Coordinates of N, CA and C in Angstrom, one line a residue:
Chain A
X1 N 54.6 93.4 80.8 CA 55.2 94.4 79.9 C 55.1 93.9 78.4
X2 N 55.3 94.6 77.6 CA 55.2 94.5 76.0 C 56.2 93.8 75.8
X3 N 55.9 92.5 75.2 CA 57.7 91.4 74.6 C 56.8 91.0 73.6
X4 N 58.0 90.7 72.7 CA 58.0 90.2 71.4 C 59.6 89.4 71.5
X5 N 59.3 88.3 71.2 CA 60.2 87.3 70.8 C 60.6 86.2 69.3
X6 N 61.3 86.7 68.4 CA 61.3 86.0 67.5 C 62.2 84.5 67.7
X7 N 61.7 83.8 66.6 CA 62.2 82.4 66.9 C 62.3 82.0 65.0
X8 N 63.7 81.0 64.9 CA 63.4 80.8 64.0 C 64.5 80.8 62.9
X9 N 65.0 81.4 63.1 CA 65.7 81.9 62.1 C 67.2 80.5 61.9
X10 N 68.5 80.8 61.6 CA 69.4 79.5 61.4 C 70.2 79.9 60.0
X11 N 70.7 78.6 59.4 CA 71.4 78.8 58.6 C 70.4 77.8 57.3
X12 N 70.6 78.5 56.2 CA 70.3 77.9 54.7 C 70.5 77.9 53.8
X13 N 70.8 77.0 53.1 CA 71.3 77.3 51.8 C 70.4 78.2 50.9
X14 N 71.1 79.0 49.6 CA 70.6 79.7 48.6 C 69.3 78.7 47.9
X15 N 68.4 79.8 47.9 CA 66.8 78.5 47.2 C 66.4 77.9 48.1
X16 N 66.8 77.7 49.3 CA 66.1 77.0 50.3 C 65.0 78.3 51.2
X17 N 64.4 77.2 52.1 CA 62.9 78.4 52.7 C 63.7 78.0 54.4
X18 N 62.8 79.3 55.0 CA 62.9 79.6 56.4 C 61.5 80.3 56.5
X19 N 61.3 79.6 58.2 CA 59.8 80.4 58.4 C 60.0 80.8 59.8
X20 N 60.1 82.4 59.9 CA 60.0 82.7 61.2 C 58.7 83.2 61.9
X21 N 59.2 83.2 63.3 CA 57.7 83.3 64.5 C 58.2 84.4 65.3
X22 N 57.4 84.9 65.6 CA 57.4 86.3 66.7 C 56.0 86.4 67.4
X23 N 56.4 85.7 68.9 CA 55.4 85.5 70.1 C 55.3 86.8 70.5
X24 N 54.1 87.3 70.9 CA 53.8 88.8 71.4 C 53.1 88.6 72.9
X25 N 53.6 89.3 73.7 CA 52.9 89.5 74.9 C 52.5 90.9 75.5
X26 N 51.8 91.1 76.5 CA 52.0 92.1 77.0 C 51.1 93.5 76.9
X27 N 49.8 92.8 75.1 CA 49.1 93.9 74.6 C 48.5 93.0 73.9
X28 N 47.4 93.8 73.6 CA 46.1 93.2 72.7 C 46.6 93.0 71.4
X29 N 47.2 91.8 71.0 CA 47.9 91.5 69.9 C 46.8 92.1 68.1
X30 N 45.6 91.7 68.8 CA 44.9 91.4 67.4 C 44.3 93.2 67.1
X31 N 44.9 94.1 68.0 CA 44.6 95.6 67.8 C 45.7 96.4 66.8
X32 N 46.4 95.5 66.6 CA 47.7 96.3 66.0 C 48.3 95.8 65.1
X33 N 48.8 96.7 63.9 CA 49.7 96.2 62.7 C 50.9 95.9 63.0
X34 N 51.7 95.3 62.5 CA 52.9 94.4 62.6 C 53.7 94.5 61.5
X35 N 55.2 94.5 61.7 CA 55.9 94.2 61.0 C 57.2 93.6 61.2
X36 N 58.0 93.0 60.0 CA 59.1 92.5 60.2 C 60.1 93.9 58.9
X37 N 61.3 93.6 60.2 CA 62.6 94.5 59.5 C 63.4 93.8 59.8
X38 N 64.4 94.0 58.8 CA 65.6 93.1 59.3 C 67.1 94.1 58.8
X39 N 68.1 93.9 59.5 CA 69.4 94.8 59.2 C 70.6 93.2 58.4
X40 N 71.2 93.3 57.7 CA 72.7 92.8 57.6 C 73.4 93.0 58.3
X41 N 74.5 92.4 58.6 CA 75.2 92.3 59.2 C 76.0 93.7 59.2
X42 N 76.4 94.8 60.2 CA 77.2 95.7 60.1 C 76.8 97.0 59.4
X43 N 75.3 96.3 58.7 CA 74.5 97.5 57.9 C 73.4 98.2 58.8
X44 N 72.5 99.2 58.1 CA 71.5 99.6 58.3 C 70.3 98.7 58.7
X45 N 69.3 99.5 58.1 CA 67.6 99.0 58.7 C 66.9 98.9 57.5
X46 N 66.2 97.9 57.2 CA 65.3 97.7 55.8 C 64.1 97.3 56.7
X47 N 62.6 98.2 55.9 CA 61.8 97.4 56.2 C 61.1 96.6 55.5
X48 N 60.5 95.2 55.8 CA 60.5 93.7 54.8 C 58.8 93.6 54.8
X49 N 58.0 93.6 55.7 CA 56.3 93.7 55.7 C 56.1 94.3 56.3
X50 N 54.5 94.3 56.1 CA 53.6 94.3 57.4 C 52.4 94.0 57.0
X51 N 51.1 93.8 57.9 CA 50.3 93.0 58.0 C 49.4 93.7 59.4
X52 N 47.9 94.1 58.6 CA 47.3 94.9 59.1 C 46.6 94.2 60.4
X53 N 46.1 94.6 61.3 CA 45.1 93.7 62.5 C 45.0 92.8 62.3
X54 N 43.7 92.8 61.4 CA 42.8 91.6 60.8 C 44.0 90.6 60.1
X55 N 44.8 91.6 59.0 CA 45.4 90.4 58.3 C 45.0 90.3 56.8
X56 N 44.2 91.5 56.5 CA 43.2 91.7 55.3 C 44.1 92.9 54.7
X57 N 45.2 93.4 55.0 CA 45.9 94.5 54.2 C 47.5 94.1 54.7
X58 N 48.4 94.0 53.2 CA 49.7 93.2 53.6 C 50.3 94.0 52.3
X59 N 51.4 93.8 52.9 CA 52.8 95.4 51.9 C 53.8 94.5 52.2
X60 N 54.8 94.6 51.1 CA 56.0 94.4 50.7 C 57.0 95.0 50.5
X61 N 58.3 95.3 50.5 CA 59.0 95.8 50.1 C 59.0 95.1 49.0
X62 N 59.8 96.0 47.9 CA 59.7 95.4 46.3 C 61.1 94.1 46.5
X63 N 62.0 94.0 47.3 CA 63.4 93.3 47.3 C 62.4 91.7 47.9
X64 N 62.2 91.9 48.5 CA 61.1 90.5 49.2 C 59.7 90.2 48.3
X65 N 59.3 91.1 47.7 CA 57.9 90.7 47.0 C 58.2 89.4 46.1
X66 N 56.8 88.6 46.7 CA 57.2 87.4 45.6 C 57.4 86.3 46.3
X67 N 58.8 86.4 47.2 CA 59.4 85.1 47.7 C 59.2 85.2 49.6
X68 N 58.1 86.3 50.0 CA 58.2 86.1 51.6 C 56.8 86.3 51.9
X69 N 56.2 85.2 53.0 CA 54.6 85.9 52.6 C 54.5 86.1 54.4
X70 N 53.9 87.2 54.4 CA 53.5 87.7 56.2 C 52.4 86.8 56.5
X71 N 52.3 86.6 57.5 CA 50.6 86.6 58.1 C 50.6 86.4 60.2
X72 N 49.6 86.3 60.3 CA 49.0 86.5 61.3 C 48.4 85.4 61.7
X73 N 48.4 85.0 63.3 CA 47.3 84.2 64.0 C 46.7 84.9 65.4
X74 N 45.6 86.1 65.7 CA 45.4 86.4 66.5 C 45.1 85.9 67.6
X75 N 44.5 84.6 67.5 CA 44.3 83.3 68.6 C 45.4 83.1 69.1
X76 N 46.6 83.1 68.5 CA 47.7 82.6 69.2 C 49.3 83.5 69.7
X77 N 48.3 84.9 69.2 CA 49.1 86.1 69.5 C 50.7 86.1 68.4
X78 N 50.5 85.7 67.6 CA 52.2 85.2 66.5 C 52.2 85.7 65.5
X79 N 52.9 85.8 65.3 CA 53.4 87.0 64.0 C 54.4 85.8 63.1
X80 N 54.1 85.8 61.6 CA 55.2 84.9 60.8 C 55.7 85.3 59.6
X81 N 56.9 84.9 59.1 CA 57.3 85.3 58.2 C 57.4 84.0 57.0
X82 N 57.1 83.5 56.1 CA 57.7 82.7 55.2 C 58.6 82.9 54.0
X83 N 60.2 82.7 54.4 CA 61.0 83.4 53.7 C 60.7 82.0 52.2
X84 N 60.9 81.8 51.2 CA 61.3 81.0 50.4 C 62.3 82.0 49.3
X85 N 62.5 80.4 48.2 CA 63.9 81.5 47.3 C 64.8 82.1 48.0
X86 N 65.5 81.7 49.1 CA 66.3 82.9 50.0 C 67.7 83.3 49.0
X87 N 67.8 84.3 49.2 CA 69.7 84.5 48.5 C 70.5 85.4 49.9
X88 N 71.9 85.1 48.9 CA 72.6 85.5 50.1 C 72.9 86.9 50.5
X89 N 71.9 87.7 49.9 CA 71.6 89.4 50.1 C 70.1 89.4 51.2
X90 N 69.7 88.4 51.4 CA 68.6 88.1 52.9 C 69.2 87.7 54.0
X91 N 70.4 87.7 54.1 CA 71.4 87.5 55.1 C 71.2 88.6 56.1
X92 N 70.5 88.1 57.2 CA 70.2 89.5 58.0 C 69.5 89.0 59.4
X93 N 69.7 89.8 60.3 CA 68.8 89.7 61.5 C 67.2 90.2 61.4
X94 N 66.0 89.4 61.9 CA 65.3 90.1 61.3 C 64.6 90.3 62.5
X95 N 64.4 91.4 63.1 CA 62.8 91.7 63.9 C 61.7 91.7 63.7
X96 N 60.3 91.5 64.5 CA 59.5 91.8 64.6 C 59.3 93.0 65.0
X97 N 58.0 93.7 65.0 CA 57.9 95.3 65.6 C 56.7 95.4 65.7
X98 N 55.9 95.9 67.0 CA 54.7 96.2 66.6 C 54.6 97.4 66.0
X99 N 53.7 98.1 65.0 CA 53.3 98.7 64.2 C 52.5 99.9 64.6
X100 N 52.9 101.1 65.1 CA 52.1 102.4 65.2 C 51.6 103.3 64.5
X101 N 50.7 102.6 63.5 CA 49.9 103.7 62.4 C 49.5 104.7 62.5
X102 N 49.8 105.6 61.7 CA 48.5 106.3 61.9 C 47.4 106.4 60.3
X103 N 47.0 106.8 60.2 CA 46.0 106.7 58.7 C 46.0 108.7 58.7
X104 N 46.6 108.5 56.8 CA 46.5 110.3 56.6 C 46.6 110.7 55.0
X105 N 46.1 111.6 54.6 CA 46.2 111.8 53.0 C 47.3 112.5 53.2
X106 N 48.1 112.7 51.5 CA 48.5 113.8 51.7 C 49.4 113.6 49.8
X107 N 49.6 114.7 49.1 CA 49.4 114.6 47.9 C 48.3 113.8 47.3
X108 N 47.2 113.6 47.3 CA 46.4 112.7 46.5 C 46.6 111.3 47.2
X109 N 47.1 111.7 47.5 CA 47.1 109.8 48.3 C 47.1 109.1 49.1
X110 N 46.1 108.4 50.2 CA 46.2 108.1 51.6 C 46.9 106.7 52.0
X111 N 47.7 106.9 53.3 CA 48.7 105.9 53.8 C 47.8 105.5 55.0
X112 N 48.6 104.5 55.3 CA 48.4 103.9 56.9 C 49.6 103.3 57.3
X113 N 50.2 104.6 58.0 CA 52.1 104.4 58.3 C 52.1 104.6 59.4
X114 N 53.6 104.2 60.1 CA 53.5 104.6 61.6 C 55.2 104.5 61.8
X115 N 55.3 104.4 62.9 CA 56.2 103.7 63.5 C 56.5 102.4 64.3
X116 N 57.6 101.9 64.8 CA 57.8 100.7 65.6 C 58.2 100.6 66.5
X117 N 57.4 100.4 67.7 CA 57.7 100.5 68.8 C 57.0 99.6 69.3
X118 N 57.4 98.9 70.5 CA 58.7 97.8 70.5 C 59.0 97.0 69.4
X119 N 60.2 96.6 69.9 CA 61.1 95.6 69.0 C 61.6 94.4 69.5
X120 N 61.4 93.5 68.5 CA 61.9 92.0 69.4 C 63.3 92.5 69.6
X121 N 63.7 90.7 69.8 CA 65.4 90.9 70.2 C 65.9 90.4 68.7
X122 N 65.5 89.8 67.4 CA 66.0 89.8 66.8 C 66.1 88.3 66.4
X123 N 66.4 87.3 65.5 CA 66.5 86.4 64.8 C 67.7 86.2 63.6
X124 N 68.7 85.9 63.3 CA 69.9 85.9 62.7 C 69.6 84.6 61.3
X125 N 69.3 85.4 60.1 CA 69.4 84.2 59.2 C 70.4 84.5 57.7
X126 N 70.6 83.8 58.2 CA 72.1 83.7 57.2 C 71.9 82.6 56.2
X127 N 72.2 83.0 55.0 CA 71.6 82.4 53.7 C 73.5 81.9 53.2
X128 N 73.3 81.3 53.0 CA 75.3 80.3 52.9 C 74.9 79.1 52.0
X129 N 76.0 78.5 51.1 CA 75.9 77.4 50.9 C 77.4 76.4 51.6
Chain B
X1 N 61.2 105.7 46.4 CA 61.3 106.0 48.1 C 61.8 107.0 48.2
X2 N 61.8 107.8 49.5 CA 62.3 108.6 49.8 C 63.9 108.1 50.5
X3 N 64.7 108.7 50.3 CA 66.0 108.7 50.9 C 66.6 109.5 52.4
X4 N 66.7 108.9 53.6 CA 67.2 109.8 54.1 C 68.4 109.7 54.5
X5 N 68.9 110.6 54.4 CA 70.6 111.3 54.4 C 70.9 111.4 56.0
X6 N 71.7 110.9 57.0 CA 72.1 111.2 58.0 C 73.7 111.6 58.1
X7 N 73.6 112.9 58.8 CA 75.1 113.3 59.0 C 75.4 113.5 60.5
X8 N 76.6 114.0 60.9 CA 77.6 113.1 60.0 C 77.5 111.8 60.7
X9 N 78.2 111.1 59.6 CA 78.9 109.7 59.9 C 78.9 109.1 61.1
X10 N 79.6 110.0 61.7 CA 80.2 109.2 63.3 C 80.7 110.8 64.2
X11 N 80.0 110.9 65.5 CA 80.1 112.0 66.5 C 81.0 111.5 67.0
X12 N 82.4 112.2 67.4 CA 83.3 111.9 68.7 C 83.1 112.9 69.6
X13 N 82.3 112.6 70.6 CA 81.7 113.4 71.6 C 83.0 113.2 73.7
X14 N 82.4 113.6 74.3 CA 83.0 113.4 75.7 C 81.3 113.8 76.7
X15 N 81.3 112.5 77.4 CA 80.8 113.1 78.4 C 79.8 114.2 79.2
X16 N 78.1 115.0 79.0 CA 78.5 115.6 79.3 C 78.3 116.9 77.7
X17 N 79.0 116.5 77.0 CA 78.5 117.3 75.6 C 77.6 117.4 74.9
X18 N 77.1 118.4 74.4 CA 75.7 118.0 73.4 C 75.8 117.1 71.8
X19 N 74.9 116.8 71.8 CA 75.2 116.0 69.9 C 74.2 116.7 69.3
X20 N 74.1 117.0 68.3 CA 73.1 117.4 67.4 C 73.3 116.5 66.1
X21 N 72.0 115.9 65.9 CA 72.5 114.9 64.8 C 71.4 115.3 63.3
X22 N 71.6 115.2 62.5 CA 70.8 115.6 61.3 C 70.4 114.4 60.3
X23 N 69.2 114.4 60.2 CA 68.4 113.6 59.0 C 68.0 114.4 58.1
X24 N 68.1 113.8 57.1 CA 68.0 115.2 55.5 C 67.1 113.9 54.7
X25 N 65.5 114.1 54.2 CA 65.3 113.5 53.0 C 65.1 113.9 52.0
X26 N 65.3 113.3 51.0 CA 65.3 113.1 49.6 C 64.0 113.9 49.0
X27 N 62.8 114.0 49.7 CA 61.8 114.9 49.2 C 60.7 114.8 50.7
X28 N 59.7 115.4 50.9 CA 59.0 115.9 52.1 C 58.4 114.8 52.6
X29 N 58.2 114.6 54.0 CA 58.2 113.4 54.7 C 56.5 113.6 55.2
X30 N 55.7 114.7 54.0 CA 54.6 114.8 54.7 C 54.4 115.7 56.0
X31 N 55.1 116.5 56.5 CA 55.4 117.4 57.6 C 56.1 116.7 58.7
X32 N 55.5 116.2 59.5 CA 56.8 115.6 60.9 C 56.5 113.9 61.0
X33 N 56.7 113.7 59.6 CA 56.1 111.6 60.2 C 57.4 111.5 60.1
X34 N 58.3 111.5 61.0 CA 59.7 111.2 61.1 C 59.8 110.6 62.2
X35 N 60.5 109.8 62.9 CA 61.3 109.3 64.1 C 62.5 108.7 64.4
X36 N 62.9 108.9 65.4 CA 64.0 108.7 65.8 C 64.2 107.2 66.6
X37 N 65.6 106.5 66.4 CA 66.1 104.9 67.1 C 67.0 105.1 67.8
X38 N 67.3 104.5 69.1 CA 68.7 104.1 69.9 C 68.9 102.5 69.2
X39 N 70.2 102.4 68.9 CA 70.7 101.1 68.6 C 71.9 100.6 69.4
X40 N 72.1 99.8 70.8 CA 73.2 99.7 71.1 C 73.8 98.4 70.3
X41 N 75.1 97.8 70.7 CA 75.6 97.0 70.1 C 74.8 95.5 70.5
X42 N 74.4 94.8 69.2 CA 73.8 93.3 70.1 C 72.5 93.5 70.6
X43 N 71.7 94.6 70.3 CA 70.8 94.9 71.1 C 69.7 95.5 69.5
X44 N 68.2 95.7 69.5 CA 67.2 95.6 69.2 C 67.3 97.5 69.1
X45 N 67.0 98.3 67.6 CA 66.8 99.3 67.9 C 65.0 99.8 69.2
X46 N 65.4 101.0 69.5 CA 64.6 101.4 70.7 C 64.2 102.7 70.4
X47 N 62.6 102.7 70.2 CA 62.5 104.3 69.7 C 62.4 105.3 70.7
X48 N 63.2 106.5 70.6 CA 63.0 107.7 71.0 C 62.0 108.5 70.7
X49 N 62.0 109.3 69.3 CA 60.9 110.2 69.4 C 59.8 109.2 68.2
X50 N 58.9 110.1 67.8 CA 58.3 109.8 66.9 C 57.2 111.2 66.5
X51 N 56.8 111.3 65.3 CA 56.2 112.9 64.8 C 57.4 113.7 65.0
X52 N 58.2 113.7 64.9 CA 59.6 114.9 64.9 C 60.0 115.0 66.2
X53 N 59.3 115.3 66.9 CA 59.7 115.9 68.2 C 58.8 114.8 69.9
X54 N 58.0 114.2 69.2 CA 57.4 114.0 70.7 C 58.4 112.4 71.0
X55 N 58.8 112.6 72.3 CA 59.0 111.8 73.1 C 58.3 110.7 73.4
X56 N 59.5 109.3 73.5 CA 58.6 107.8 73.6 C 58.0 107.7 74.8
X57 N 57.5 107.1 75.7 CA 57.4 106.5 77.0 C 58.7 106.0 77.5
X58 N 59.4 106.6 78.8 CA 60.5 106.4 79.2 C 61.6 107.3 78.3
X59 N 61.4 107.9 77.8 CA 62.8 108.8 77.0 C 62.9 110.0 78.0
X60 N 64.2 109.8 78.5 CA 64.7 111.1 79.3 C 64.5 112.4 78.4
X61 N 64.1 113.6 78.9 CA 63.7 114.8 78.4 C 65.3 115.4 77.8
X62 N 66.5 114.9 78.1 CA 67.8 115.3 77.3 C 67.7 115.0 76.1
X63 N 66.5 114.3 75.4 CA 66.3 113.8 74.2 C 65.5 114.5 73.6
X64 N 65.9 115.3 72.1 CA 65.0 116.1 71.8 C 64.9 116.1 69.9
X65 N 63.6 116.4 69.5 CA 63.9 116.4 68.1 C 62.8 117.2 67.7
X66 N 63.7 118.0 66.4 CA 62.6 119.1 65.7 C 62.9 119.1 64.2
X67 N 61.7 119.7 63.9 CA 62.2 119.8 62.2 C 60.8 119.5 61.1
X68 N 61.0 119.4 60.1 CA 59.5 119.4 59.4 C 59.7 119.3 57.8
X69 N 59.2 118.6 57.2 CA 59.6 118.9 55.6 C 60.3 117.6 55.2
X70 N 61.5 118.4 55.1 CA 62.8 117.9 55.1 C 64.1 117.5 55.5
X71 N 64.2 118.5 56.5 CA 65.1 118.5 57.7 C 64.7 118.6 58.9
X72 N 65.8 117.4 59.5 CA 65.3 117.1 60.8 C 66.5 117.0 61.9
X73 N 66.1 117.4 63.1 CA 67.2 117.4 63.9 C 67.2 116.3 65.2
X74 N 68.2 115.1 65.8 CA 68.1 114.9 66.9 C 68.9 115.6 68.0
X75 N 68.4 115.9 69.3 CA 69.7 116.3 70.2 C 69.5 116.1 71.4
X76 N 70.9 115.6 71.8 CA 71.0 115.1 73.2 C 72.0 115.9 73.9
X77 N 70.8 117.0 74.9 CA 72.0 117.7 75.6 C 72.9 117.7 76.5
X78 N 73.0 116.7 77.2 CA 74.0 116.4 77.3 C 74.3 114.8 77.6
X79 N 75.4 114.3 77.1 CA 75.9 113.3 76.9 C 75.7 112.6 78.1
X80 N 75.4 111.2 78.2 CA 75.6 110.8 79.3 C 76.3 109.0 79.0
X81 N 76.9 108.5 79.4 CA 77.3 107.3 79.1 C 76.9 106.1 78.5
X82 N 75.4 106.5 79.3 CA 74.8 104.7 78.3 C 74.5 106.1 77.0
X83 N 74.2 107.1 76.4 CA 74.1 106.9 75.6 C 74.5 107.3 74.0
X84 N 76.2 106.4 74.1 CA 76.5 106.5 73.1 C 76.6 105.0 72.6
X85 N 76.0 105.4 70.9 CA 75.3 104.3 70.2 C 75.2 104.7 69.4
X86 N 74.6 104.0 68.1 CA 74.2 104.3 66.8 C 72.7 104.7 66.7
X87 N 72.4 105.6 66.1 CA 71.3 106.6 66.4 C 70.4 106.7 64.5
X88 N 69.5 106.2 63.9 CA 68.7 105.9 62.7 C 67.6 107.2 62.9
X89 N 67.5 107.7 62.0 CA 65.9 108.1 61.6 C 65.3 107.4 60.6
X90 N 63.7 107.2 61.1 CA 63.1 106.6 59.6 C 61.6 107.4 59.3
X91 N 61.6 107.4 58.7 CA 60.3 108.4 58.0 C 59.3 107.5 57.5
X92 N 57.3 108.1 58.2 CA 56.5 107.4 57.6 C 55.4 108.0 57.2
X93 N 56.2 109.4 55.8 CA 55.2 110.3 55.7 C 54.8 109.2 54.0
X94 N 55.7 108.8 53.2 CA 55.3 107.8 52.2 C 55.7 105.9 52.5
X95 N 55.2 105.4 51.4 CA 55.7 104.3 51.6 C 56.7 104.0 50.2
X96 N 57.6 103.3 49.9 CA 57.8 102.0 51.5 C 58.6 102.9 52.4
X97 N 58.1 102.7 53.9 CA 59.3 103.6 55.0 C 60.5 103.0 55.0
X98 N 61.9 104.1 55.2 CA 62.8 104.2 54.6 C 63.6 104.2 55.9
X99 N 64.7 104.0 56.5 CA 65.6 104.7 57.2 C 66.9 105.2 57.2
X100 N 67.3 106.2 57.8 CA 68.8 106.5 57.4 C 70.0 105.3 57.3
X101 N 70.7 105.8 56.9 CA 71.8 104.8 57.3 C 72.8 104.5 58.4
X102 N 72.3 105.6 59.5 CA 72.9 105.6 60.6 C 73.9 106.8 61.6
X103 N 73.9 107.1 62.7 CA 75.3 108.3 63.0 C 75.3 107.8 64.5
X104 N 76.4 107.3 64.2 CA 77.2 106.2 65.6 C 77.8 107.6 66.2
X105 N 77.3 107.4 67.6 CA 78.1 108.5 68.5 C 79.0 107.8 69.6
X106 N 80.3 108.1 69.2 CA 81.7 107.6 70.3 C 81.6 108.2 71.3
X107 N 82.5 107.8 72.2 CA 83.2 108.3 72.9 C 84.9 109.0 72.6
X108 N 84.8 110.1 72.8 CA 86.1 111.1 72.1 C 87.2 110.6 73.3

């Protein structure tokens, strides 16, 4: 069956770096876009990247641009996150998700969005000094 | 971004009853790129629909969603135990995709 497992996450001080992993099983990893979301504590759902097949098309939220870089190893089926500059408003559980695009114009402008389905179990990184 | 508005807050339901739950955004989601999450406590959300209305793999048919634009509806007709939980829409008619803030359904 489809699993995703993140690993990784812990405790760090503000300005310090965290690098999470999310092992995928269960599907042809290197067919599908990816993403990481992560919720706060008691809050909602933010979405943080994603990172196309290949690994040749990569989006940000504007709150993470800058200080978290996505990427991919299809050989090794893993999904990663490198948080650096952390503050204590990245304080959050973060998932992995595979990525259900679809590709569409609309106003003058074409996307490649989807939804996420499955979802890891989650990673807890709490940014503290 | 777009904003989406979920109401209300928090369902106090019983057993057995319907919920109708509402997502409202901020401006048009592209027609139906909207979907729907189960979130239990401690647990990973789990998608239910996705395109407005179609059904995940494994979603019991008591799960239903319609709507287009800007308003959207989830409904579960009738309540059943496991599933009261916190219930998200998020929309992926623009970017960045957005999701509600949530409508936790009790137990009454």
């Amino acid at each position: 069956q489809v699993q995703l497992v993140e690993s990784g996450g812990g405790l760090v001080k503000p300005g310090g770096s965290l690098r999470l992993s999310c092992a995928a099983s269960g599907f042809t990893f290197s067919d599908y876009y990816m993403s990481w979301i992560r919720q706060a504590p008691g809050k909602g759902l933010e979405w943080v990247s994603y990172i196309s097949s290949s690994g040749s098309t990569i989006y940000y939220a504007d709150s993470v641009k800058g200080r978290f870089t996505i990427s991919r190893d299809n050989a090794k089926n893993s999904l990663y996150l490198q948080m650096n500059s952390l503050r204590a408003e990245d304080t959050a559980v973060y998932y992995c998700a595979r990525d259900r695009v679809l590709e569409f114009c609309s106003g003058g402008s074409c996307y490649t969005l989807g939804w996420f389905d499955p979802w890891g179990q989650g990673t807890l990184v709490t940014v503290s000094s | 971004e777009i904003v989406l508005t979920q109401s209300p807050g928090t369902l106090s339901l019983s057993p057995g009853e319907r919920a109708t739950l509402s997502c409202r955004a901020s401006q048009s989601v592209s027609g139906t790129y909207l979907a729907w999450y189960q979130q239990k406590p401690g647990q990973a959300p789990r998608l239910l629909i996705y395109g407005a209305s179609s059904r995940a793999t494994g979603i019991p048919d008591r799960f239903s969603g319609s709507g287009s634009g800007t308003d959207f509806t989830l409904t579960i007709s009738r309540m059943e135990p496991e599933d009261f939980a916190v219930y998200y829409c998020q929309q992926y008619g623009r970017s960045p995709r957005t999701f509600g803030q949530g409508t936790k359904v009790e137990i009454k």
